[in-house]
Amino acid sequence: MTTDNNKRSEEAVMDFRPTEEQELLQDSVSRMVRTEIEPRLRRHDATKPLPKQTMLEIYGVLAEMGLTAPRLPASAGGGEMKMLDYGLAFEQLPPVIAISLISHECTIARIHAEGGAEHVAALLPDLIAGRKICCTGSTEPNTGSDPRGVQTRLTDLGDGCSVSGTKMWITNGTISDVMIATCSTGRSEHGATVMQRVLIERDKSPYEAREIPVLGFKQGHLSEISLNDCRVPKRNVLGQGGDAARILQSTWVGNRPLLGLCAVNMAQKALNVSIAYAQVRKQFDEPIGRKQLVQGRLADIATAITTSRLLCYHALSTIDNGGRADGTSAMAKRYATTACAEAISLAMQVHGAMGVAEETGLEQLYRDVRMLPIPDGTNEILTLIMGRELTGLNAIRPDTRTPRLAAE
């Protein structure tokens, strides 16, 4: 007979198991990756950006899974997914594609939030279906963690507007058909930059973009975009002057745990190959998996993956439940990208000399995971966001009259 204390103990246990629907979602996305995405990645040089046509094919597959607009309501053509469910699906994607997707779908969410009915009707169907690709341009050569330092200028010309400036580190930039650019229109009465966002359709308002060679995610598209007196119609100016910071912040909070799950994806791959290697590789007449130091490293890798995954899920669940997620989101990305980078390094140690060989794939994971601490808030900025949430004191920006932000 169960005692009252035992009953209370059983009732207090938190259930971390995914629902049947969530398991089906993960399985469906994982199968789609194996059959539709990974073969396309393998057909192209792993050291060069994928052709735009290949990216459009991949986006078509993602659209069929409802992943190109998961944050939008069904009435707008979106997936109307909970952020946790989106994270469960997102974790299954190859990180180089996941990084591209997050830029695309966040831009779609921003167009839906800030654009007028005309923009929504004209642009969203093709973007959601994956027939066109979009991006957001916030970061500049001299503007990163403080978006108020943006120097790209939006000038009212009476019958239209002109945009001039340079955007850097823009995911999807070279393959984009549509861009939302964060601009400055001048200074407020308090001396702060007034940020304004403008929608730029490349076929109507051409802009130049070039690839930036980088350490990892070499099949991706990280770009520099030049806007030189780029003319746009006034109707493409989005939202109200000065509210760009709020829109940026709301999407960054959701993006951070998603990027953490990219790191989890890579660390999980590293663990899987390390376990297999430790079982067959022999030294001193027995599998290295019998050695205590090797088992210790495998245990540390598994622990990093599990804790990172749970922190990211917790942050996404907090968003779903309407809680303030600034601190938990920052914590999730900061911890996951750091812990999983160390986990991949440990996996390389387990492999010995084979750890640096291209054939194991670990050296690519090592390069790719190093890319993640930068976008949507560097680890230094995320640390200060966590400190602000803990103390109520803002170390980033003491002036409380202006929005609290961390940059892309």
Short mmCIF file of C-alpha atoms in Angstrom, two decimals, residues 13 15 52 85 167 320 403:
data_model
loop_
_atom_site.label_atom_id
_atom_site.label_comp_id
_atom_site.label_asym_id
_atom_site.label_seq_id
_atom_site.Cartn_x
_atom_site.Cartn_y
_atom_site.Cartn_z
CA VAL A 13 8.09 14.16 -10.31
CA ASP A 15 7.88 14.51 -16.67
CA LYS A 52 21.05 29.30 -54.57
CA ASP A 85 8.11 22.10 -30.54
CA LYS A 167 25.78 45.57 -43.46
CA ASP A 320 5.67 29.37 -24.54
CA PRO A 403 15.63 50.02 -24.82
#
